[in-house]
PDB file of C-alpha atoms in Angstrom:
ATOM      1  CA  SER A   1     290.287  24.671 204.896  1.00 63.00           C
ATOM      2  CA  GLU A   2     290.093  28.930 206.609  1.00 69.00           C
ATOM      3  CA  MET A   3     290.528  27.190 209.624  1.00 72.00           C
ATOM      4  CA  CYS A   4     293.588  24.811 208.394  1.00 76.00           C
ATOM      5  CA  ILE A   5     295.180  28.330 206.912  1.00 76.00           C
ATOM      6  CA  ARG A   6     294.656  30.549 209.209  1.00 76.00           C
ATOM      7  CA  ASP A   7     296.520  27.652 211.703  1.00 77.00           C
ATOM      8  CA  ARG A   8     299.185  27.588 209.597  1.00 78.00           C
ATOM      9  CA  TYR A   9     299.895  31.388 209.270  1.00 78.00           C
ATOM     10  CA  LEU A  10     299.270  31.078 213.303  1.00 83.00           C
ATOM     11  CA  GLU A  11     302.245  29.271 213.062  1.00 83.00           C
ATOM     12  CA  SER A  12     304.794  31.072 211.123  1.00 80.00           C
ATOM     13  CA  ALA A  13     304.188  33.790 212.651  1.00 83.00           C
ATOM     14  CA  GLN A  14     304.501  32.238 216.295  1.00 81.00           C
ATOM     15  CA  ARG A  15     307.826  30.842 214.398  1.00 78.00           C
ATOM     16  CA  GLY A  16     308.599  34.602 213.016  1.00 77.00           C
ATOM     17  CA  VAL A  17     307.992  35.253 216.903  1.00 81.00           C
ATOM     18  CA  ASP A  18     309.960  32.832 218.890  1.00 76.00           C
ATOM     19  CA  ARG A  19     313.715  33.503 216.200  1.00 70.00           C
ATOM     20  CA  ILE A  20     313.171  36.984 217.062  1.00 75.00           C
ATOM     21  CA  GLY A  21     313.055  37.109 220.739  1.00 74.00           C
ATOM     22  CA  SER A  22     316.785  34.432 220.649  1.00 69.00           C
ATOM     23  CA  ILE A  23     318.073  37.606 217.997  1.00 67.00           C
ATOM     24  CA  ILE A  24     317.495  39.654 220.479  1.00 72.00           C
ATOM     25  CA  GLN A  25     319.197  37.272 223.611  1.00 69.00           C
ATOM     26  CA  ASP A  26     321.898  36.696 221.447  1.00 64.00           C
ATOM     27  CA  LEU A  27     322.603  40.584 220.583  1.00 65.00           C
ATOM     28  CA  ALA A  28     321.565  41.264 224.763  1.00 68.00           C
ATOM     29  CA  ASP A  29     324.124  38.761 225.566  1.00 64.00           C
ATOM     30  CA  ALA A  30     326.835  40.113 222.902  1.00 64.00           C
ATOM     31  CA  ALA A  31     327.060  43.399 224.547  1.00 65.00           C
ATOM     32  CA  ASN A  32     327.012  42.628 227.675  1.00 69.00           C
ATOM     33  CA  LEU A  33     328.950  40.172 227.867  1.00 72.00           C
ATOM     34  CA  GLU A  34     333.026  41.148 227.945  1.00 68.00           C
ATOM     35  CA  ASP A  35     332.112  43.788 230.354  1.00 69.00           C
ATOM     36  CA  SER A  36     330.390  41.171 232.707  1.00 74.00           C
ATOM     37  CA  LEU A  37     333.706  38.998 232.558  1.00 76.00           C
ATOM     38  CA  SER A  38     336.035  40.995 233.794  1.00 72.00           C
ATOM     39  CA  GLY A  39     333.946  40.808 237.027  1.00 73.00           C
ATOM     40  CA  ASP A  40     333.902  37.381 237.686  1.00 78.00           C
ATOM     41  CA  ASP A  41     335.245  35.581 239.450  1.00 79.00           C
ATOM     42  CA  LEU A  42     337.719  32.649 238.118  1.00 82.00           C
ATOM     43  CA  GLU A  43     337.431  29.344 240.413  1.00 84.00           C
ATOM     44  CA  LEU A  44     339.220  25.785 240.952  1.00 84.00           C
ATOM     45  CA  ILE A  45     337.015  23.802 238.958  1.00 87.00           C
ATOM     46  CA  ASP A  46     336.221  20.137 237.637  1.00 89.00           C
ATOM     47  CA  ILE A  47     336.580  20.239 234.166  1.00 92.00           C
ATOM     48  CA  ASN A  48     335.405  17.249 234.085  1.00 92.00           C
ATOM     49  CA  ASP A  49     332.637  16.814 236.535  1.00 92.00           C
ATOM     50  CA  LEU A  50     331.579  20.039 235.079  1.00 93.00           C
ATOM     51  CA  ILE A  51     330.522  19.014 231.032  1.00 95.00           C
ATOM     52  CA  GLU A  52     329.638  15.344 232.446  1.00 93.00           C
ATOM     53  CA  ASN A  53     326.140  17.346 234.866  1.00 92.00           C
ATOM     54  CA  TYR A  54     326.224  19.105 231.828  1.00 93.00           C
ATOM     55  CA  ILE A  55     325.229  17.015 230.040  1.00 93.00           C
ATOM     56  CA  SER A  56     322.926  15.372 232.127  1.00 91.00           C
ATOM     57  CA  ASN A  57     320.612  17.938 232.572  1.00 90.00           C
ATOM     58  CA  TYR A  58     321.331  18.975 229.158  1.00 88.00           C
ATOM     59  CA  SER A  59     319.783  15.183 228.278  1.00 88.00           C
ATOM     60  CA  LEU A  60     317.293  15.491 230.489  1.00 86.00           C
ATOM     61  CA  LEU A  61     315.527  19.400 229.065  1.00 83.00           C
ATOM     62  CA  HIS A  62     316.012  17.408 225.481  1.00 83.00           C
ATOM     63  CA  GLN A  63     315.504  14.338 225.864  1.00 83.00           C
ATOM     64  CA  GLU A  64     314.349  13.768 222.093  1.00 84.00           C
ATOM     65  CA  GLN A  65     317.726  14.340 221.387  1.00 86.00           C
ATOM     66  CA  LYS A  66     320.293  12.619 221.847  1.00 90.00           C
ATOM     67  CA  ILE A  67     324.075  13.934 223.079  1.00 93.00           C
ATOM     68  CA  LYS A  68     326.436  11.896 224.653  1.00 93.00           C
ATOM     69  CA  PHE A  69     329.812  12.974 226.842  1.00 94.00           C
ATOM     70  CA  LEU A  70     333.576  11.210 226.218  1.00 93.00           C
ATOM     71  CA  GLY A  71     335.939  12.003 228.963  1.00 91.00           C
ATOM     72  CA  PRO A  72     338.505  10.768 232.039  1.00 88.00           C
ATOM     73  CA  GLN A  73     337.768   8.952 234.108  1.00 82.00           C
ATOM     74  CA  LYS A  74     339.925  11.692 236.536  1.00 85.00           C
ATOM     75  CA  PRO A  75     339.443  14.973 237.657  1.00 85.00           C
ATOM     76  CA  VAL A  76     340.143  17.820 234.925  1.00 87.00           C
ATOM     77  CA  MET A  77     341.472  21.666 237.028  1.00 86.00           C
ATOM     78  CA  ALA A  78     341.113  24.855 235.626  1.00 87.00           C
ATOM     79  CA  LEU A  79     340.683  27.910 236.545  1.00 87.00           C
ATOM     80  CA  VAL A  80     337.245  28.653 235.351  1.00 89.00           C
ATOM     81  CA  SER A  81     333.726  30.462 235.928  1.00 89.00           C
ATOM     82  CA  ASP A  82     331.791  27.962 235.760  1.00 90.00           C
ATOM     83  CA  PHE A  83     329.345  29.651 234.814  1.00 89.00           C
ATOM     84  CA  ARG A  84     330.844  30.279 231.548  1.00 90.00           C
ATOM     85  CA  ILE A  85     331.969  27.497 230.413  1.00 93.00           C
ATOM     86  CA  GLU A  86     327.882  26.423 231.061  1.00 93.00           C
ATOM     87  CA  GLN A  87     327.378  29.364 228.679  1.00 91.00           C
ATOM     88  CA  LEU A  88     329.715  28.850 226.219  1.00 94.00           C
ATOM     89  CA  LEU A  89     328.571  24.973 226.216  1.00 95.00           C
ATOM     90  CA  ASP A  90     325.267  26.084 225.660  1.00 92.00           C
ATOM     91  CA  LYS A  91     325.965  27.495 222.215  1.00 90.00           C
ATOM     92  CA  ILE A  92     328.082  25.669 220.600  1.00 94.00           C
ATOM     93  CA  VAL A  93     325.999  21.767 221.496  1.00 93.00           C
ATOM     94  CA  ASP A  94     322.909  24.663 220.261  1.00 90.00           C
ATOM     95  CA  ASN A  95     324.301  24.942 217.186  1.00 89.00           C
ATOM     96  CA  ALA A  96     325.256  21.474 216.902  1.00 92.00           C
ATOM     97  CA  ILE A  97     321.435  20.611 217.050  1.00 91.00           C
ATOM     98  CA  ASP A  98     320.414  23.033 214.925  1.00 88.00           C
ATOM     99  CA  PHE A  99     322.596  21.715 212.051  1.00 89.00           C
ATOM    100  CA  HIS A 100     322.864  17.665 213.040  1.00 91.00           C
ATOM    101  CA  ARG A 101     321.747  14.806 210.476  1.00 91.00           C
ATOM    102  CA  ALA A 102     318.295  13.739 212.004  1.00 90.00           C
ATOM    103  CA  GLY A 103     318.570  10.500 213.991  1.00 90.00           C
ATOM    104  CA  THR A 104     322.240  10.819 214.756  1.00 93.00           C
ATOM    105  CA  SER A 105     324.678  11.768 218.043  1.00 93.00           C
ATOM    106  CA  ILE A 106     325.444  15.509 219.792  1.00 95.00           C
ATOM    107  CA  ILE A 107     329.328  14.083 220.899  1.00 95.00           C
ATOM    108  CA  VAL A 108     330.510  16.438 223.140  1.00 96.00           C
ATOM    109  CA  SER A 109     334.453  14.929 224.050  1.00 95.00           C
ATOM    110  CA  LEU A 110     337.685  15.992 226.992  1.00 94.00           C
ATOM    111  CA  GLU A 111     340.753  15.478 226.570  1.00 91.00           C
ATOM    112  CA  VAL A 112     344.254  16.739 228.459  1.00 86.00           C
ATOM    113  CA  ALA A 113     347.460  16.973 225.961  1.00 75.00           C
ATOM    114  CA  TYR A 114     350.065  18.981 227.844  1.00 70.00           C
ATOM    115  CA  ASP A 115     349.334  22.054 230.084  1.00 74.00           C
ATOM    116  CA  GLN A 116     345.900  22.631 227.633  1.00 83.00           C
ATOM    117  CA  LEU A 117     342.477  21.641 227.811  1.00 91.00           C
ATOM    118  CA  GLN A 118     340.557  20.675 224.810  1.00 92.00           C
ATOM    119  CA  ILE A 119     336.339  20.454 224.519  1.00 95.00           C
ATOM    120  CA  VAL A 120     335.046  18.424 220.870  1.00 96.00           C
ATOM    121  CA  VAL A 121     331.346  19.195 220.126  1.00 96.00           C
ATOM    122  CA  ALA A 122     330.713  17.120 216.962  1.00 96.00           C
ATOM    123  CA  ASN A 123     327.848  16.685 215.321  1.00 95.00           C
ATOM    124  CA  ARG A 124     326.758  14.789 211.881  1.00 95.00           C
ATOM    125  CA  GLY A 125     325.289  17.123 209.580  1.00 93.00           C
ATOM    126  CA  PRO A 126     326.282  19.769 206.789  1.00 92.00           C
ATOM    127  CA  THR A 127     330.118  20.444 206.415  1.00 92.00           C
ATOM    128  CA  MET A 128     331.988  24.230 206.727  1.00 90.00           C
ATOM    129  CA  THR A 129     333.832  25.918 203.744  1.00 88.00           C
ATOM    130  CA  GLU A 130     336.719  27.049 204.992  1.00 88.00           C
ATOM    131  CA  LYS A 131     335.814  30.430 204.185  1.00 86.00           C
ATOM    132  CA  LEU A 132     333.429  29.558 207.167  1.00 86.00           C
ATOM    133  CA  ARG A 133     335.286  27.986 209.577  1.00 86.00           C
ATOM    134  CA  ARG A 134     337.127  31.207 209.399  1.00 84.00           C
ATOM    135  CA  THR A 135     334.938  33.967 209.835  1.00 84.00           C
ATOM    136  CA  VAL A 136     332.097  31.330 212.157  1.00 85.00           C
ATOM    137  CA  PHE A 137     332.844  32.676 215.394  1.00 86.00           C
ATOM    138  CA  ASP A 138     333.088  36.598 214.375  1.00 82.00           C
ATOM    139  CA  SER A 139     329.739  39.182 215.478  1.00 68.00           C
ATOM    140  CA  MET A 140     328.407  39.052 212.299  1.00 55.00           C
ATOM    141  CA  VAL A 141     325.156  36.779 210.817  1.00 49.00           C
ATOM    142  CA  SER A 142     326.467  33.734 208.045  1.00 50.00           C
ATOM    143  CA  HIS A 143     325.010  31.021 206.846  1.00 48.00           C
ATOM    144  CA  ARG A 144     326.069  26.871 206.125  1.00 47.00           C
ATOM    145  CA  SER A 145     325.475  25.000 203.017  1.00 45.00           C
ATOM    146  CA  ASN A 146     322.838  25.809 200.334  1.00 43.00           C
ATOM    147  CA  GLN A 147     320.147  26.082 202.285  1.00 45.00           C
ATOM    148  CA  ASN A 148     320.344  29.619 203.228  1.00 40.00           C
ATOM    149  CA  ARG A 149     319.431  29.368 207.183  1.00 44.00           C
ATOM    150  CA  LEU A 150     320.002  32.568 208.687  1.00 44.00           C
ATOM    151  CA  HIS A 151     322.711  31.208 211.781  1.00 47.00           C
ATOM    152  CA  PHE A 152     326.123  31.737 213.942  1.00 44.00           C
ATOM    153  CA  GLY A 153     327.825  34.781 214.438  1.00 52.00           C
ATOM    154  CA  LEU A 154     326.083  36.071 217.958  1.00 71.00           C
ATOM    155  CA  GLY A 155     326.066  32.876 219.178  1.00 74.00           C
ATOM    156  CA  LEU A 156     329.329  31.505 218.737  1.00 86.00           C
ATOM    157  CA  TYR A 157     330.721  34.939 218.880  1.00 86.00           C
ATOM    158  CA  VAL A 158     329.750  34.701 222.962  1.00 86.00           C
ATOM    159  CA  ALA A 159     331.660  31.425 222.677  1.00 90.00           C
ATOM    160  CA  ARG A 160     334.430  32.712 221.362  1.00 90.00           C
ATOM    161  CA  VAL A 161     334.679  35.959 223.889  1.00 89.00           C
ATOM    162  CA  ILE A 162     333.713  33.326 226.885  1.00 90.00           C
ATOM    163  CA  ALA A 163     337.332  31.212 225.616  1.00 91.00           C
ATOM    164  CA  GLU A 164     339.425  33.413 225.213  1.00 88.00           C
ATOM    165  CA  HIS A 165     338.229  35.060 228.405  1.00 86.00           C
ATOM    166  CA  HIS A 166     339.398  31.683 230.082  1.00 87.00           C
ATOM    167  CA  SER A 167     343.179  32.257 227.794  1.00 84.00           C
ATOM    168  CA  GLY A 168     342.102  29.720 225.019  1.00 89.00           C
ATOM    169  CA  TYR A 169     340.455  29.467 221.598  1.00 90.00           C
ATOM    170  CA  VAL A 170     337.838  28.012 219.354  1.00 92.00           C
ATOM    171  CA  ARG A 171     337.652  26.422 216.328  1.00 92.00           C
ATOM    172  CA  ALA A 172     335.806  25.254 213.883  1.00 93.00           C
ATOM    173  CA  LEU A 173     337.172  21.330 212.176  1.00 92.00           C
ATOM    174  CA  ASN A 174     335.423  19.334 209.103  1.00 94.00           C
ATOM    175  CA  LEU A 175     335.277  15.489 209.969  1.00 93.00           C
ATOM    176  CA  SER A 176     337.684  13.900 209.216  1.00 91.00           C
ATOM    177  CA  ASP A 177     335.498  12.057 206.542  1.00 93.00           C
ATOM    178  CA  ASN A 178     333.755  14.912 206.378  1.00 93.00           C
ATOM    179  CA  SER A 179     330.411  14.282 207.401  1.00 94.00           C
ATOM    180  CA  GLY A 180     330.212  16.849 209.745  1.00 94.00           C
ATOM    181  CA  VAL A 181     332.007  19.272 211.787  1.00 95.00           C
ATOM    182  CA  ALA A 182     333.036  19.644 214.933  1.00 95.00           C
ATOM    183  CA  ILE A 183     333.353  22.564 217.185  1.00 95.00           C
ATOM    184  CA  GLU A 184     336.761  22.678 219.105  1.00 95.00           C
ATOM    185  CA  ILE A 185     337.964  24.785 222.841  1.00 94.00           C
ATOM    186  CA  ARG A 186     341.343  24.446 224.044  1.00 91.00           C
ATOM    187  CA  LEU A 187     341.783  26.182 227.108  1.00 89.00           C
ATOM    188  CA  GLN A 188     344.443  26.464 229.650  1.00 81.00           C
ATOM    189  CA  MET A 189     344.591  23.880 232.346  1.00 76.00           C
ATOM    190  CA  THR A 190     345.488  24.552 236.242  1.00 63.00           C
ATOM    191  CA  SER A 191     349.180  24.047 237.870  1.00 46.00           C
ATOM    192  CA  VAL A 192     347.452  22.719 240.666  1.00 42.00           C
ATOM    193  CA  GLY A 193     349.945  24.199 242.543  1.00 35.00           C
ATOM    194  CA  ARG A 194     348.634  27.848 242.017  1.00 40.00           C
ATOM    195  CA  GLU A 195     349.597  27.582 246.060  1.00 43.00           C
ATOM    196  CA  ASP A 196     347.258  24.752 247.136  1.00 46.00           C
ATOM    197  CA  THR A 197     345.674  26.044 250.415  1.00 48.00           C
ATOM    198  CA  SER A 198     345.381  22.877 252.122  1.00 49.00           C
ATOM    199  CA  GLU A 199     349.165  22.512 251.909  1.00 49.00           C
ATOM    200  CA  GLN A 200     349.420  25.802 253.820  1.00 54.00           C
ATOM    201  CA  ILE A 201     346.500  24.582 256.860  1.00 60.00           C
ATOM    202  CA  LYS A 202     348.215  23.007 259.457  1.00 66.00           C
ATOM    203  CA  LEU A 203     345.433  20.676 261.963  1.00 69.00           C
ATOM    204  CA  GLY A 204     344.687  22.090 264.670  1.00 74.00           C
ATOM    205  CA  GLU A 205     345.213  25.645 262.913  1.00 73.00           C
ATOM    206  CA  THR A 206     342.288  28.873 262.944  1.00 80.00           C
ATOM    207  CA  ILE A 207     342.133  29.804 259.220  1.00 77.00           C
ATOM    208  CA  SER A 208     338.690  31.608 257.632  1.00 78.00           C
ATOM    209  CA  VAL A 209     336.793  30.830 256.131  1.00 78.00           C
ATOM    210  CA  LEU A 210     333.689  32.068 252.876  1.00 75.00           C
ATOM    211  CA  LEU A 211     330.284  29.112 253.809  1.00 79.00           C
ATOM    212  CA  GLU A 212     329.546  28.118 249.697  1.00 74.00           C
ATOM    213  CA  LYS A 213     326.346  25.291 251.216  1.00 74.00           C
ATOM    214  CA  ILE A 214     324.834  24.187 253.752  1.00 78.00           C
ATOM    215  CA  GLU A 215     324.380  21.356 252.677  1.00 69.00           C
ATOM    216  CA  ASP A 216     325.503  19.627 249.452  1.00 65.00           C
ATOM    217  CA  LYS A 217     324.092  16.369 248.077  1.00 62.00           C
ATOM    218  CA  ASN A 218     325.598  14.421 249.931  1.00 67.00           C
ATOM    219  CA  GLY A 219     324.949  16.071 253.391  1.00 73.00           C
ATOM    220  CA  ASP A 220     328.359  17.587 253.715  1.00 74.00           C
ATOM    221  CA  VAL A 221     329.597  21.010 254.131  1.00 77.00           C
ATOM    222  CA  ILE A 222     330.836  23.218 251.846  1.00 77.00           C
ATOM    223  CA  VAL A 223     333.064  26.346 253.156  1.00 76.00           C
ATOM    224  CA  SER A 224     336.698  28.231 250.953  1.00 73.00           C
ATOM    225  CA  ALA A 225     339.170  29.686 252.196  1.00 72.00           C
ATOM    226  CA  GLN A 226     340.457  30.567 248.970  1.00 67.00           C
ATOM    227  CA  LYS A 227     336.493  31.659 248.306  1.00 70.00           C
ATOM    228  CA  ALA A 228     337.737  33.681 252.085  1.00 73.00           C
ATOM    229  CA  GLN A 229     341.053  34.764 251.476  1.00 70.00           C
ATOM    230  CA  LYS A 230     340.574  37.079 247.667  1.00 68.00           C
ATOM    231  CA  ILE A 231     337.602  38.446 250.156  1.00 71.00           C
ATOM    232  CA  LYS A 232     339.920  39.641 252.879  1.00 71.00           C
ATOM    233  CA  GLY A 233     342.502  40.696 250.178  1.00 71.00           C
ATOM    234  CA  TRP A 234     340.085  43.182 248.775  1.00 71.00           C
ATOM    235  CA  ASP A 235     339.553  44.778 251.220  1.00 75.00           C
ATOM    236  CA  LYS A 236     343.521  45.160 250.916  1.00 76.00           C
ATOM    237  CA  LEU A 237     343.489  46.580 247.377  1.00 76.00           C
ATOM    238  CA  VAL A 238     340.927  48.611 248.230  1.00 78.00           C
ATOM    239  CA  GLN A 239     342.572  50.043 251.432  1.00 80.00           C
ATOM    240  CA  ALA A 240     345.654  50.372 248.587  1.00 80.00           C
ATOM    241  CA  TYR A 241     343.630  52.697 246.740  1.00 78.00           C
ATOM    242  CA  GLU A 242     343.414  54.942 249.724  1.00 82.00           C
ATOM    243  CA  LYS A 243     346.402  55.123 250.290  1.00 83.00           C
ATOM    244  CA  ASN A 244     347.550  55.347 247.227  1.00 84.00           C
ATOM    245  CA  GLU A 245     350.050  52.210 247.485  1.00 80.00           C
ATOM    246  CA  PRO A 246     351.490  50.633 244.622  1.00 81.00           C
ATOM    247  CA  ILE A 247     350.811  47.266 243.975  1.00 76.00           C
ATOM    248  CA  MET A 248     352.513  43.725 242.917  1.00 74.00           C
ATOM    249  CA  GLY A 249     350.104  41.730 239.933  1.00 75.00           C
ATOM    250  CA  LYS A 250     350.116  39.786 237.584  1.00 69.00           C
ATOM    251  CA  ILE A 251     348.495  40.230 233.605  1.00 72.00           C
ATOM    252  CA  THR A 252     346.204  37.127 233.629  1.00 62.00           C
ATOM    253  CA  SER A 253     343.936  38.163 230.234  1.00 58.00           C
ATOM    254  CA  LYS A 254     342.690  40.584 228.285  1.00 57.00           C
ATOM    255  CA  CYS A 255     339.008  42.774 228.709  1.00 53.00           C
ATOM    256  CA  LYS A 256     337.584  45.184 226.141  1.00 51.00           C
ATOM    257  CA  GLY A 257     339.234  48.048 227.383  1.00 57.00           C
ATOM    258  CA  GLY A 258     342.117  47.315 229.655  1.00 64.00           C
ATOM    259  CA  CYS A 259     343.558  43.598 231.022  1.00 66.00           C
ATOM    260  CA  ILE A 260     342.333  41.818 234.193  1.00 65.00           C
ATOM    261  CA  VAL A 261     345.170  40.816 237.084  1.00 70.00           C
ATOM    262  CA  GLU A 262     345.451  39.056 240.091  1.00 68.00           C
ATOM    263  CA  HIS A 263     346.532  40.259 242.856  1.00 65.00           C
ATOM    264  CA  ILE A 264     350.070  38.749 243.665  1.00 62.00           C
ATOM    265  CA  GLU A 265     349.833  38.381 247.487  1.00 62.00           C
ATOM    266  CA  THR A 266     346.367  37.517 247.691  1.00 60.00           C
ATOM    267  CA  GLY A 267     345.002  35.923 244.090  1.00 60.00           C
ATOM    268  CA  SER A 268     342.242  38.861 244.471  1.00 61.00           C
ATOM    269  CA  VAL A 269     341.902  40.075 240.373  1.00 59.00           C
TER     270      VAL A 269
END
């Protein structure tokens, strides 16, 4: 009937609008990402806990999709921006869901190898050609298999930039039995000995801290001596700049137009 035809046209138009909106958002993310990354604060984070919470929240919002997390039963510490790692996971998990075989689960795993941590997002479905595995993280739109389904490029490009900002990398692999694809993220773990503030603090000593939360899920007050030190460090950097004084720093990563340097004395970036 005429009503059914109109409804189909409206549904098709809505899908087109949603797709365009997604592309525009990806373009905005890609355009602003490298500049905004340089302003991010990196914190010592338990990646195992971060991913476990991420998967739990994702499952609540997408109950129709099966997603499982396999991780070690211990903390895995790394110096990262937690928001950016979640953004990276968003792009890769969304990609896995788009191409997974109906009725199968998305598997997210975390492993530790020497000084690196490895996050793998695997899905059953179409595999990738060797050429696509090499180019899938470029800032271009591509497609997988013969479905002519436009995809990739911007979302996975964003994931690559975030991984490289954390001195890591991403790569795409076909599963060993050719039943699907795995996206592997490698990041550097932090030697927690990066001057552990807790070992320097003595009982009864007065220190400066930054109040992060008045109450967490356990009812505890959350403070950070490291962040307070970085704020003080920034004041020192401003003074050094105004007096044209040299400072000692360590290059931690590259960014658009230069590199990110950590102030040796205070840890400010």
